[in-house]
Short mmCIF file of C-alpha atoms (C1' of nucleotides) in Angstrom, two decimals:
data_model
loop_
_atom_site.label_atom_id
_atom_site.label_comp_id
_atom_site.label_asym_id
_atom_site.label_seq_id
_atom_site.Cartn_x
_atom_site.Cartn_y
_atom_site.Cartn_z
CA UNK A 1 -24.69 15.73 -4.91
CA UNK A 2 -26.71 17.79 -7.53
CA UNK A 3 -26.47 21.73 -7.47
CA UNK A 4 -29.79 22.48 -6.65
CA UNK A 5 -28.83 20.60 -3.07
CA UNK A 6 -25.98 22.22 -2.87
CA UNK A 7 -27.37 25.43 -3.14
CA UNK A 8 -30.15 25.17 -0.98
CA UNK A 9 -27.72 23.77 1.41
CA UNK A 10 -25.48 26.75 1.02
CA UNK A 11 -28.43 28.95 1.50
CA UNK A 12 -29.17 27.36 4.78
CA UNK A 13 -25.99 28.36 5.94
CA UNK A 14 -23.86 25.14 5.18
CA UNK A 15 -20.44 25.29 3.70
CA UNK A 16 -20.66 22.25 0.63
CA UNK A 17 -16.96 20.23 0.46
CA UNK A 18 -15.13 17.49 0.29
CA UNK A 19 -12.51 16.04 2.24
CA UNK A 20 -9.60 18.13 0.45
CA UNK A 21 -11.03 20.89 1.75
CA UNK A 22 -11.99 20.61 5.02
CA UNK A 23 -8.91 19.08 5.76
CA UNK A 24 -6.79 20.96 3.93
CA UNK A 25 -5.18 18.26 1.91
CA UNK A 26 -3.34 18.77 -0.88
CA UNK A 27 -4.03 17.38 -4.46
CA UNK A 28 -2.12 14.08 -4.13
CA UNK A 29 -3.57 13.19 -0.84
CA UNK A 30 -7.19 13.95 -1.79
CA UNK A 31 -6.79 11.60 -4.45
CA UNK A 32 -4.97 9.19 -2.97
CA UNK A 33 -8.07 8.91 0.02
CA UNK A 34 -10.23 8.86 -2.59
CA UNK A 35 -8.49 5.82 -4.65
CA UNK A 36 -8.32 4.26 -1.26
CA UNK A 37 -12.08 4.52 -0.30
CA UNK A 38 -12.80 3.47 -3.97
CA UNK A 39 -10.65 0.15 -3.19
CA UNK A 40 -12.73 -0.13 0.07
CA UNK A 41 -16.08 0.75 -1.57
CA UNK A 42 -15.19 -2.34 -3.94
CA UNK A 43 -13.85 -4.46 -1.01
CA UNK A 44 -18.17 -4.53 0.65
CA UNK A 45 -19.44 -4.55 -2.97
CA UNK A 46 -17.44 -8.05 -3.50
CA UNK A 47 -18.51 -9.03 0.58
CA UNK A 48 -22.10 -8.44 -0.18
CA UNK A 49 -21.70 -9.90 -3.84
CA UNK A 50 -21.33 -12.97 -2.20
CA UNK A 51 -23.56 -12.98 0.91
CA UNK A 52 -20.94 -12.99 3.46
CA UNK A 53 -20.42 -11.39 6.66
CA UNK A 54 -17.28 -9.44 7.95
CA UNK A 55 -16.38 -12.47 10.32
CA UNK A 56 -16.34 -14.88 7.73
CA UNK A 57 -14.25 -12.72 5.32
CA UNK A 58 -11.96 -11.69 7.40
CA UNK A 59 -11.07 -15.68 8.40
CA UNK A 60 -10.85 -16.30 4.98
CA UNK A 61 -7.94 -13.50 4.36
CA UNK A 62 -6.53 -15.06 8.02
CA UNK A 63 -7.48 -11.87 9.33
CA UNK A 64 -9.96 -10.38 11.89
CA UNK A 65 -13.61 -9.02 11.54
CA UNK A 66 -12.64 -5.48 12.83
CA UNK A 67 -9.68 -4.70 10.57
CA UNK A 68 -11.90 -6.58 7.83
CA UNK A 69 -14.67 -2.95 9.05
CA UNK A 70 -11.80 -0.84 9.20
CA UNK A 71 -10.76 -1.72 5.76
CA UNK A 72 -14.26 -1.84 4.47
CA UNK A 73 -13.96 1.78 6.59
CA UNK A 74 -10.83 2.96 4.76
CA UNK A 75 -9.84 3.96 8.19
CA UNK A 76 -6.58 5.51 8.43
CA UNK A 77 -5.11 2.17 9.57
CA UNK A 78 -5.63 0.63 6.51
CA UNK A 79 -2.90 0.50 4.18
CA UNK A 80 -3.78 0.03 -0.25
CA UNK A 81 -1.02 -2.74 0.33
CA UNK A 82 -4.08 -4.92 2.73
CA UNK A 83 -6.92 -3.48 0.43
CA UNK A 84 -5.23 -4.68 -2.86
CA UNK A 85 -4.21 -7.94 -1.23
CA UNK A 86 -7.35 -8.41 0.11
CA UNK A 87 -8.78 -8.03 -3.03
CA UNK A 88 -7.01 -10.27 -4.61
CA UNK A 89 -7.42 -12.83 -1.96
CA UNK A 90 -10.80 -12.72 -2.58
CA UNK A 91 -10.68 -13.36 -6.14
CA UNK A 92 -10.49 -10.20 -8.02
CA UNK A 93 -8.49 -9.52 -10.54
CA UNK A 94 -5.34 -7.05 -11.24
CA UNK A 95 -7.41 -5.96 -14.21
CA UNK A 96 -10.81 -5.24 -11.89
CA UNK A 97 -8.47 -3.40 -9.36
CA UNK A 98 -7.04 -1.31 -11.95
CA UNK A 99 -10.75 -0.40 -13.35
CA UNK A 100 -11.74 0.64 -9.25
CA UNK A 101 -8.41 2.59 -9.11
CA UNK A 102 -9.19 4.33 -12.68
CA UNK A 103 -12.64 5.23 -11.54
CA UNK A 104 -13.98 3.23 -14.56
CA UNK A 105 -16.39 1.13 -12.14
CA UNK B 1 9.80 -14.31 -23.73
CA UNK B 2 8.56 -16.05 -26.88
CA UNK B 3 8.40 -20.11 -27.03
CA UNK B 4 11.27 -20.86 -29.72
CA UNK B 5 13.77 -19.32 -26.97
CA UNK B 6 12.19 -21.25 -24.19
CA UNK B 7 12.27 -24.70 -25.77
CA UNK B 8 15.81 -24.02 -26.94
CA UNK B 9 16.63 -23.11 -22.60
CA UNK B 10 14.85 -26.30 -21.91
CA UNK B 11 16.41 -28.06 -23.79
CA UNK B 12 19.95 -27.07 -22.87
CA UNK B 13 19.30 -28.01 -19.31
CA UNK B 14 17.07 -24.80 -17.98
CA UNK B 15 13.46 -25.08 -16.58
CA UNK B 16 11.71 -21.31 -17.38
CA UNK B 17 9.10 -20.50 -14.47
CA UNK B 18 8.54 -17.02 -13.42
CA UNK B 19 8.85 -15.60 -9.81
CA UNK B 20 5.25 -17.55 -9.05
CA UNK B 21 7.15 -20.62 -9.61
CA UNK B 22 10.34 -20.32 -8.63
CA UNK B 23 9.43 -19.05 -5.26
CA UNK B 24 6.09 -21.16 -4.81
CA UNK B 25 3.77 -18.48 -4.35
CA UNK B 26 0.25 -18.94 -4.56
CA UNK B 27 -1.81 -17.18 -7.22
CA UNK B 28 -2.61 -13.39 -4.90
CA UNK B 29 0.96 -13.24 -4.23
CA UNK B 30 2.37 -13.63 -7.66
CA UNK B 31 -0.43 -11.30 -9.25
CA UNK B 32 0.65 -8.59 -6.04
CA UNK B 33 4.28 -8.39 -7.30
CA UNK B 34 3.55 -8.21 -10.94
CA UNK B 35 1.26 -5.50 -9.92
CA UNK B 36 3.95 -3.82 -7.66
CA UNK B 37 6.55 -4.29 -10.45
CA UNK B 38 3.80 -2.19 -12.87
CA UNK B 39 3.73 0.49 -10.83
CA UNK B 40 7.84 0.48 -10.22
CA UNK B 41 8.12 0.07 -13.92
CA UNK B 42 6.15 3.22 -14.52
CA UNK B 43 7.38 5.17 -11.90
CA UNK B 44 10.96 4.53 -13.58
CA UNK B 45 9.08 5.70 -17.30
CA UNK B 46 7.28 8.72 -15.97
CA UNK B 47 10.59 9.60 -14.06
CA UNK B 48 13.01 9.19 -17.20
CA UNK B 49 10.08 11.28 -19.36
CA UNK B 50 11.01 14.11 -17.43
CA UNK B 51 14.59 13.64 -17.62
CA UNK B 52 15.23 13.55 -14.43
CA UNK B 53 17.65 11.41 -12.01
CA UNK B 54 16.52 9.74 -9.06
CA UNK B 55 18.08 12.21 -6.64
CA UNK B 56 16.18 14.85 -8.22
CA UNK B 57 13.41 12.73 -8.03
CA UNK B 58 13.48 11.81 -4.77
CA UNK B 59 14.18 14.98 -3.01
CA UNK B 60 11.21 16.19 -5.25
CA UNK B 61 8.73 13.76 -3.03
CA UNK B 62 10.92 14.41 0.02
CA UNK B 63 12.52 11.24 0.21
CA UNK B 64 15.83 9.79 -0.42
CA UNK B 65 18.17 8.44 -3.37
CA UNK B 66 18.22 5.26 -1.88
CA UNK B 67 14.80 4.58 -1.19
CA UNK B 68 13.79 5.70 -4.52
CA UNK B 69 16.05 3.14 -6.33
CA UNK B 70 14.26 0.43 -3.96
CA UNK B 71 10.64 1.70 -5.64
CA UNK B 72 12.08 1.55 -8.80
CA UNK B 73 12.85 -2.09 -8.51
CA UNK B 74 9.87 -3.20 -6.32
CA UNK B 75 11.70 -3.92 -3.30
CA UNK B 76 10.55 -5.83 -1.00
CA UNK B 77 10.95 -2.85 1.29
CA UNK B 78 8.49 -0.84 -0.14
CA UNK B 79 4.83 -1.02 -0.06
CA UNK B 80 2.48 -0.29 -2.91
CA UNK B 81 1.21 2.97 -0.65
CA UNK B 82 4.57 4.33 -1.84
CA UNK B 83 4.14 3.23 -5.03
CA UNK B 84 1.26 5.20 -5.30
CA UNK B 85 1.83 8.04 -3.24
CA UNK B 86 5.06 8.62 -4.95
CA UNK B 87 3.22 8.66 -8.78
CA UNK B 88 0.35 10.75 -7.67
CA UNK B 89 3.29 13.24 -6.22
CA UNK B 90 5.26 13.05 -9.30
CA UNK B 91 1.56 13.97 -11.30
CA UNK B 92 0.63 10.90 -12.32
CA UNK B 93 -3.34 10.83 -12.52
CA UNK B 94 -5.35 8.02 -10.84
CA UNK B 95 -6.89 7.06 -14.08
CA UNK B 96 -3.07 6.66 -14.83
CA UNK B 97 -2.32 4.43 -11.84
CA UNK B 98 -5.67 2.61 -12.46
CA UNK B 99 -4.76 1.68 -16.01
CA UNK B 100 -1.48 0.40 -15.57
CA UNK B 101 -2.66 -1.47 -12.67
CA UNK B 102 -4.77 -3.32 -14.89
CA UNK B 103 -2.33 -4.14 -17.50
CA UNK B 104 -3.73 -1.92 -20.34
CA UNK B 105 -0.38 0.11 -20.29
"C1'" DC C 1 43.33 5.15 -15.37
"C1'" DC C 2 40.75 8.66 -12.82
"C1'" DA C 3 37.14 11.90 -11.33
"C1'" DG C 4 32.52 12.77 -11.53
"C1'" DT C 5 27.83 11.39 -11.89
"C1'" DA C 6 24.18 8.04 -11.58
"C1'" DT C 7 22.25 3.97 -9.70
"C1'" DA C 8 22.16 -0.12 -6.50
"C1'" DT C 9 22.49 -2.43 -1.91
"C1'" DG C 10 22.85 -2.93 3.20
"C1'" DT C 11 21.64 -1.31 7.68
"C1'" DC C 12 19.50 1.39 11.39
"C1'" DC C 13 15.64 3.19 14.12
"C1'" DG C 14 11.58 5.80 14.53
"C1'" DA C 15 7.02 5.61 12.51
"C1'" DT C 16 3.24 3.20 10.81
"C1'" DC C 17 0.60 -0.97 10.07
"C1'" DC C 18 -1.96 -5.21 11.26
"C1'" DG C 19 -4.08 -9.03 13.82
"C1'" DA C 20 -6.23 -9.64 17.96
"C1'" DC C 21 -9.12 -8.71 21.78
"C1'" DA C 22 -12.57 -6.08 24.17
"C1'" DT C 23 -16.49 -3.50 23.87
"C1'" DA C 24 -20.01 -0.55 21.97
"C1'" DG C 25 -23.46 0.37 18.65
"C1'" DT C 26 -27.13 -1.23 15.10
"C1'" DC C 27 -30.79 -3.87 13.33
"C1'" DG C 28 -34.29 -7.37 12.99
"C1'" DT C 29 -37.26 -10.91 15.37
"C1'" DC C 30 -39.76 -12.69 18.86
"C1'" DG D 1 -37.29 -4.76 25.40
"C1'" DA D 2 -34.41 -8.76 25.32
"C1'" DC D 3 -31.95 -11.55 22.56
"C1'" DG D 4 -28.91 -12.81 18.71
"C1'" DA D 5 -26.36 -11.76 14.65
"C1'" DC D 6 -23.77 -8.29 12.42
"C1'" DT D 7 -20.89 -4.20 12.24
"C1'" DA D 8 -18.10 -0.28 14.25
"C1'" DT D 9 -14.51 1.64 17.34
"C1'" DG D 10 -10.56 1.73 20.73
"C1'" DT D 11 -6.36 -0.14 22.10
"C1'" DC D 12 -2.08 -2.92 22.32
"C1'" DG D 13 2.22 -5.56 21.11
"C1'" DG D 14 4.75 -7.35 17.53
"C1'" DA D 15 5.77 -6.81 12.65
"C1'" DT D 16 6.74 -4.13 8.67
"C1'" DC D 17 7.83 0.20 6.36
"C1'" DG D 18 10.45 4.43 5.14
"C1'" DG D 19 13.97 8.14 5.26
"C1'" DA D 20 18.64 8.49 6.03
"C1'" DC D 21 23.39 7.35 5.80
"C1'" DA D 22 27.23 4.63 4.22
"C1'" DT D 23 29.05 2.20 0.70
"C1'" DA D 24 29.34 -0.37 -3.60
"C1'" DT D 25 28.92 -0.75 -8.50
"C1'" DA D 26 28.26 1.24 -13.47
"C1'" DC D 27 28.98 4.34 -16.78
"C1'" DT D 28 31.23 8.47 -19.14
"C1'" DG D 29 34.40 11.95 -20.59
"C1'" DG D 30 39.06 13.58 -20.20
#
DNA sequence: CCAGTATATGTCCGATCCGACATAGTCGTC
DNA sequence: GACGACTATGTCGGATCGGACATATACTGG
């Protein structure tokens, strides 16, 4: 978000933050949900990359087509353990991974 | 392990493999504990930087001796999330955790 | 040797995770 | 606006994880 949104915003009346602070998390945390929706963000990218749907993702990992949303989701259910392996499962590499985790892409 | 010292094991009798072998794991499963043993291996390196011993340590990121011995040598007990978690809490950056991920340290 | 300190290993149980199922929402096409 | 294909959300039971404790082993100085 650019700061001329984020003022007008402000001027409306709106309070402009992230998820540290609204809920109060500390450092650590807000970076590790952020490393985690990173992993997830890259998760769809390599989906859609490929043309598939949820369904037929998730049956190739031998899992199901909601935890497959819920990981694409980085819902709190999720552990980094089934977005890494998932990951890899679906061809990525340790070195791509490491690049998502490091911001670089 | 460089190939002069591997033909000479060979040809005393061993066979050199690496966990992926030995244990017949496909190719996502040996690249996940190479990456878990990364992140152990730094944990250990950022831990001994400081000086510190794994008591310390541990009670620093409110967990025990015992369990932080286990992260130190990727246990099969503990799950990259505490890998992760535990750097992050010990200051690691993500850019940190990214790059070792990926090999590049 | 022994005491003291550090690290490793085994086990327990409460907490969290994950696959599965059901169901609800979304979007395009007819 | 009904249908189908896709995605999101809620829940549950079994599986795995994690802090704690006990105990074992390793190393060091006296």
């Amino acid at each position: 978000m650019d700061q001329n949104k984020e003022d007008r915003l402000e001027g409306a009346g709106w309070r402009v933050g992230n998820a540290e602070d609204f809920l109060e998390l500390t450092p650590e945390e807000a970076a590790f949900v952020e490393l985690k929706l990173a992993l997830a963000h890259f998760l769809r990218d390599v989906r859609m990359q490929q043309g598939w749907t949820q369904a037929q993702t998730a049956k190739r990992l031998g899992s199901s087509q909601s935890r497959f949303a819920k990981m694409e989701a980085a819902d709190a259910s999720v552990s980094v353990d089934l977005l890494v392996k998932s990951l890899l499962g679906l061809g990525a590499t340790r070195e791509q991974v490491g690049q998502v985790i490091a911001r670089a892409a």
